[in-house]
Coordinates of C-alpha atoms in Angstrom, one line a residue:
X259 CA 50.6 -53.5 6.5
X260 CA 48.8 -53.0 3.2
X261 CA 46.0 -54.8 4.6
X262 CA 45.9 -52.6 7.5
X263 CA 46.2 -49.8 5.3
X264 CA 43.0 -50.8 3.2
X265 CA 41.2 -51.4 5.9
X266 CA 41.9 -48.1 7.4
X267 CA 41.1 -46.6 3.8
X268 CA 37.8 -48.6 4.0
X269 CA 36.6 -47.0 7.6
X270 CA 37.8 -43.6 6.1
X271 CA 35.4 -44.0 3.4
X272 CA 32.1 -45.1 5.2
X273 CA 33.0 -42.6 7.9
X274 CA 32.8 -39.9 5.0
X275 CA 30.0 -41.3 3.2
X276 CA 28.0 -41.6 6.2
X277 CA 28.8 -37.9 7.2
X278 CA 27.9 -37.3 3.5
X279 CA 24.9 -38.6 4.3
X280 CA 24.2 -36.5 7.7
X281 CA 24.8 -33.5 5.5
X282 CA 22.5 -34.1 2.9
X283 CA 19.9 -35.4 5.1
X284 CA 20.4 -32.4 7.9
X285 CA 20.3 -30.3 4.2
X286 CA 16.8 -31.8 3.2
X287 CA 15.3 -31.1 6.6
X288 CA 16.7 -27.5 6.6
X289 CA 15.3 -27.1 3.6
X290 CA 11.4 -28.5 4.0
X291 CA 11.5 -26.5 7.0
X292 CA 12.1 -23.1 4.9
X293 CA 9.4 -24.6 2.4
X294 CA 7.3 -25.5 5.3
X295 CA 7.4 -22.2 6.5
X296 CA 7.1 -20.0 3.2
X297 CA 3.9 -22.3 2.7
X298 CA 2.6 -20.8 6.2
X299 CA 3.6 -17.7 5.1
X300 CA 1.9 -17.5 2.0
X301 CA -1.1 -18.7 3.9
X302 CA -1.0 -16.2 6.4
X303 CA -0.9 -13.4 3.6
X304 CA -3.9 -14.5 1.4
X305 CA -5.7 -15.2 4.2
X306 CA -5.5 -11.7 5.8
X307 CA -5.1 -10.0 2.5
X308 CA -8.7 -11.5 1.6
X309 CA -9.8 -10.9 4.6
X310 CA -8.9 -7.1 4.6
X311 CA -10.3 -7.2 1.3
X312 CA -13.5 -8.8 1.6
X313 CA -14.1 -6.2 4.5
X314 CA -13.2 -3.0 2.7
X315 CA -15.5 -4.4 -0.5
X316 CA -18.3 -5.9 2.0
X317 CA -18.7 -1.7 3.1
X318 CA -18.8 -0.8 -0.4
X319 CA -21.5 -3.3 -0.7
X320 CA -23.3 -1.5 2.0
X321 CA -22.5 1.8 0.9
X322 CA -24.0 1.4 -2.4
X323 CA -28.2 1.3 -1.6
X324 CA -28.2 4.4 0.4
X325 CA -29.3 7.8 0.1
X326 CA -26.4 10.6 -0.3
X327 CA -27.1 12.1 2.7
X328 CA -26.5 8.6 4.5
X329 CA -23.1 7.5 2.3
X330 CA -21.3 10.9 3.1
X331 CA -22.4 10.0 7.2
X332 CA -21.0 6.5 6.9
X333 CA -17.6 7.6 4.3
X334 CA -15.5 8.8 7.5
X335 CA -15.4 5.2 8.7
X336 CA -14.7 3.6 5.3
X337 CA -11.7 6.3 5.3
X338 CA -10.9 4.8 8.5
X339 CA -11.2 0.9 7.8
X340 CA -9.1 1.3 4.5
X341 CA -6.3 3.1 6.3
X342 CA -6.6 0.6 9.1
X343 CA -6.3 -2.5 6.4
X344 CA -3.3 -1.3 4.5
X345 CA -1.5 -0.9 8.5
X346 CA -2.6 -4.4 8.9
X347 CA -1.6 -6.2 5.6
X348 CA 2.1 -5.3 5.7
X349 CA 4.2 -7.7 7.6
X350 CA 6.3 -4.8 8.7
X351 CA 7.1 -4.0 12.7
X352 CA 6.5 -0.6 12.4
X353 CA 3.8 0.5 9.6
X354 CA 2.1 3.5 9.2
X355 CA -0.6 4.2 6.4
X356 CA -2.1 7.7 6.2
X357 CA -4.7 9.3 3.5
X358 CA -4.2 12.3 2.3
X359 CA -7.2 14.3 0.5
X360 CA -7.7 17.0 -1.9
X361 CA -9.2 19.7 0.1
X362 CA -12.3 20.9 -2.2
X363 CA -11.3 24.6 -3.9
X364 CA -8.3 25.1 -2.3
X365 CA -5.9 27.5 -4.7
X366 CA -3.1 26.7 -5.0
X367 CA -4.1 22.6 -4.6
X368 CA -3.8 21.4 -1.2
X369 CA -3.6 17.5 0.2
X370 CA -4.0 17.7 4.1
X371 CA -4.1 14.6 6.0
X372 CA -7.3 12.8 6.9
X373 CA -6.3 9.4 8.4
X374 CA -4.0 7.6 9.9
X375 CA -3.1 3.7 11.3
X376 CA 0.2 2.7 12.3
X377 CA 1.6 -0.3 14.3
X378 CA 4.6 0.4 17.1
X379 CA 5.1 4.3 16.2
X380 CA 4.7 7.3 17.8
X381 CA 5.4 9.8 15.1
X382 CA 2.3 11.6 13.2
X383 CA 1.7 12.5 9.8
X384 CA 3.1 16.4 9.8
X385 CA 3.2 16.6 6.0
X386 CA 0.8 19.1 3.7
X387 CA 1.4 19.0 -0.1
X388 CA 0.5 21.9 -2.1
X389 CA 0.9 22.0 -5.4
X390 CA 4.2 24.2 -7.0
X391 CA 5.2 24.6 -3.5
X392 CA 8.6 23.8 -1.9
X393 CA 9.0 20.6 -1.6
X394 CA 7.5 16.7 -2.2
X395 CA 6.2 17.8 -5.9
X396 CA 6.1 14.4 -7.2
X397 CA 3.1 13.5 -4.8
X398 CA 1.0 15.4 -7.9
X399 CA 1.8 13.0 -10.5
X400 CA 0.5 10.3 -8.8
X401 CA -2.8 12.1 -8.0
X402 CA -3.5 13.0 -11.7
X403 CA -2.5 9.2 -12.9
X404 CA -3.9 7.4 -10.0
X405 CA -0.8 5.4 -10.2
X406 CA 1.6 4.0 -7.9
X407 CA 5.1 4.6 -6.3
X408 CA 7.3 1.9 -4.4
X409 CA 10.4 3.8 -3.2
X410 CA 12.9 0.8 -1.7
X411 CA 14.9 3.1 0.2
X412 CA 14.4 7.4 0.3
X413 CA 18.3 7.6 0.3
X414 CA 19.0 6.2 -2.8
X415 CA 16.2 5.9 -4.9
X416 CA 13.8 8.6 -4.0
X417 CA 12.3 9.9 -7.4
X418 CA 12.8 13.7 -8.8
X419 CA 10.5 16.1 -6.6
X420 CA 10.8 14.4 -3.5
X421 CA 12.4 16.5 -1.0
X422 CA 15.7 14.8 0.2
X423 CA 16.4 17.0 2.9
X424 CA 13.3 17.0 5.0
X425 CA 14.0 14.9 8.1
X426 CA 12.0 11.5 8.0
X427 CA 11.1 8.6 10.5
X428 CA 10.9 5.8 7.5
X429 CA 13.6 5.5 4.4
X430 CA 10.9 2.9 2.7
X431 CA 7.2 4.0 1.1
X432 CA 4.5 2.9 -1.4
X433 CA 2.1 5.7 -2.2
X434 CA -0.9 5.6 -4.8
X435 CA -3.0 8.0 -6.3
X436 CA -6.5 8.0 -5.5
X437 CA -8.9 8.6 -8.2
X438 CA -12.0 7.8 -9.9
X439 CA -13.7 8.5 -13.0
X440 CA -10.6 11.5 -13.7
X441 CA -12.1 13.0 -10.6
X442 CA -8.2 13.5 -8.3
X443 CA -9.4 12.5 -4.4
X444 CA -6.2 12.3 -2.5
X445 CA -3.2 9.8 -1.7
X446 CA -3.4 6.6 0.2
X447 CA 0.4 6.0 1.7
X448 CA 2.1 3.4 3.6
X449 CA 5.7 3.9 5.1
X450 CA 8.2 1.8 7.3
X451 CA 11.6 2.9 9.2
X452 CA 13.6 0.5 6.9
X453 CA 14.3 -0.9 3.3
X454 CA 13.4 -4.3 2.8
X455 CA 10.1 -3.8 5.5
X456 CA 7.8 -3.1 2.5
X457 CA 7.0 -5.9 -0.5
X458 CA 5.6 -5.7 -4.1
X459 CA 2.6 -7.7 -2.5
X460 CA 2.2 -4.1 -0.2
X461 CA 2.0 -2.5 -3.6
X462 CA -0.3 -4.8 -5.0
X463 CA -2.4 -4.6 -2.1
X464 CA -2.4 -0.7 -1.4
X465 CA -3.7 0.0 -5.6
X466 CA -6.7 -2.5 -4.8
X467 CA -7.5 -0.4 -1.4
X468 CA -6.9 2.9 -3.2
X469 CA -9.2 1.9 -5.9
X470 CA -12.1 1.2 -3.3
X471 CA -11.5 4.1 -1.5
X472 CA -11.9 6.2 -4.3
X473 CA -14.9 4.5 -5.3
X474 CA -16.4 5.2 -1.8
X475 CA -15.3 8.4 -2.2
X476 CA -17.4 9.1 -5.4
X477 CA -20.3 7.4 -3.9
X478 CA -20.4 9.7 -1.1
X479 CA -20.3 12.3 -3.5
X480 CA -23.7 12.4 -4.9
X481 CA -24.7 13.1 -8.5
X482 CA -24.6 16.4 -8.7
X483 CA -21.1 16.8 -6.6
X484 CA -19.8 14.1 -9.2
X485 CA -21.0 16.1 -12.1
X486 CA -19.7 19.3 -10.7
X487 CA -16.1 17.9 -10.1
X488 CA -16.1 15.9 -13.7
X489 CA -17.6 18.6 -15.6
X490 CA -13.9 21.1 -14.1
X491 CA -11.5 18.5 -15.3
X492 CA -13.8 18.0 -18.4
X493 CA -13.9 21.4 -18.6
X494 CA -9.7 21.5 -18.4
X495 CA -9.6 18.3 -21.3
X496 CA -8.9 16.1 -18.7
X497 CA -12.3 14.1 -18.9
X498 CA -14.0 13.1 -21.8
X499 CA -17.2 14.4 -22.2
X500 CA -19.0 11.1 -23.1
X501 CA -18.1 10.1 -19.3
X502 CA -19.7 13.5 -17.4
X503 CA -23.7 12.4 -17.1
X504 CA -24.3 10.7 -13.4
X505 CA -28.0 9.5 -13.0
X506 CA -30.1 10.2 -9.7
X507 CA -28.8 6.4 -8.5
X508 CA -25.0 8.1 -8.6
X509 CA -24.1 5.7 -11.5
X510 CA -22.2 6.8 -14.6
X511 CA -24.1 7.1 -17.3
X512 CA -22.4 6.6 -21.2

């Protein structure tokens, strides 16, 4: 009996080790497969991140030689290839990115929509920001900082001056300011129907493209426009003198 016992003790032992084993090993294969994929995935995102990016700095590159006259015929389409990269470069189901511009001498300040890409939507942009008005105030922030926002969800984290009431087809947005040389342009914005749909990569990604745009913006400006707009916010302290003088090329001068 006892050595029936130990024996049976002995099978109960390998049976477990040997199960153990299956874990660990089904374990180590589940978990090479997540590595395997995250690899992909990282992949996958620099890959069309650079690729996004190369393009949008490859039409700045382009951009640059012309004559005024022929950088304010070709900025429409930069306008449209940015918004167009910052739909493509979220992994999201459902993006939609939309710029929003200063419209030029508008009193009170107006932002009116100017472009839009979105992915498996069918809602549009309906939204028109003007400054002290009723409602999404803290869009003006951002267009005198040229910084960023990266709102997780609009239900519980929306900042102060965003309008809470005003029925919405995404609860998650990044939005940055656009804006060069102190000169405010407009907003580039991304939104998605659900938290968790947007990353900090997005927000990463969005502040590069807003920072070409705005730079294609100015370009297709011209010098004297340039001047004009810098010398009104110098004028107002909000540009230093030292940074007003744009030569006949449309470069800044010291």
């Amino acid at each position: 009996m006892i050595a029936a016992g130990g024996l049976s003790v002995t099978v109960l032992s390998f049976v477990k080790l040997r199960s153990e084993s299956r874990a660990k090993d089904q374990l180590r294969q589940q978990t090479k497969a997540v590595q395997d994929e995250l690899d992909a995935e990282r992949v996958r995102t620099l890959t069309t991140t650079q690729g996004a990016l190369a393009s949008a700095a490859g039409d700045m590159v382009e951009l640059a030689p012309l004559s005024p006259l022929d950088r304010r015929a070709k900025i429409d389409g930069i306008r449209r290839d940015i918004v167009q990269h910052a739909c493509d470069l979220v992994k999201s189901d459902a993006p939609r990115a939309s710029y929003f511009r200063l419209v030029d001498g508008a009193v009170p300040r107006r932002l009116e929509h100017e472009r839009s890409a979105k992915r498996n939507r069918l809602d549009e942009p309906t939204s028109v920001f003007i400054e002290n008005g009723d409602s999404d105030q803290d869009v003006w922030e951002l267009l005198e900082s040229g910084g960023d926002r990266f709102v997780l969800d609009t239900q519980t984290d929306a900042p102060d001056g965003f309008d809470r009431s005003k029925p919405r087809a995404y609860r998650t947005y990044i939005t940055v300011g656009v804006r060069a040389k102190g000169i405010p342009l407009g907003l580039l914005t991304i939104n998605s129907p659900e938290p968790g749909d947007l990353r900090e990569i997005d927000r990463a990604s969005m502040r590069v493209l807003a920072r070409l745009l705005a730079a294609a913006e100015v370009l297709a400006m011209g010098p004297q426009q340039v001047n004009q707009a810098m010398n009104s916010r110098a004028g107002s302290g909000e540009v230093s003198q030292e940074a007003v003088t744009i030569n006949a090329s449309g470069e800044a001068g010291a």
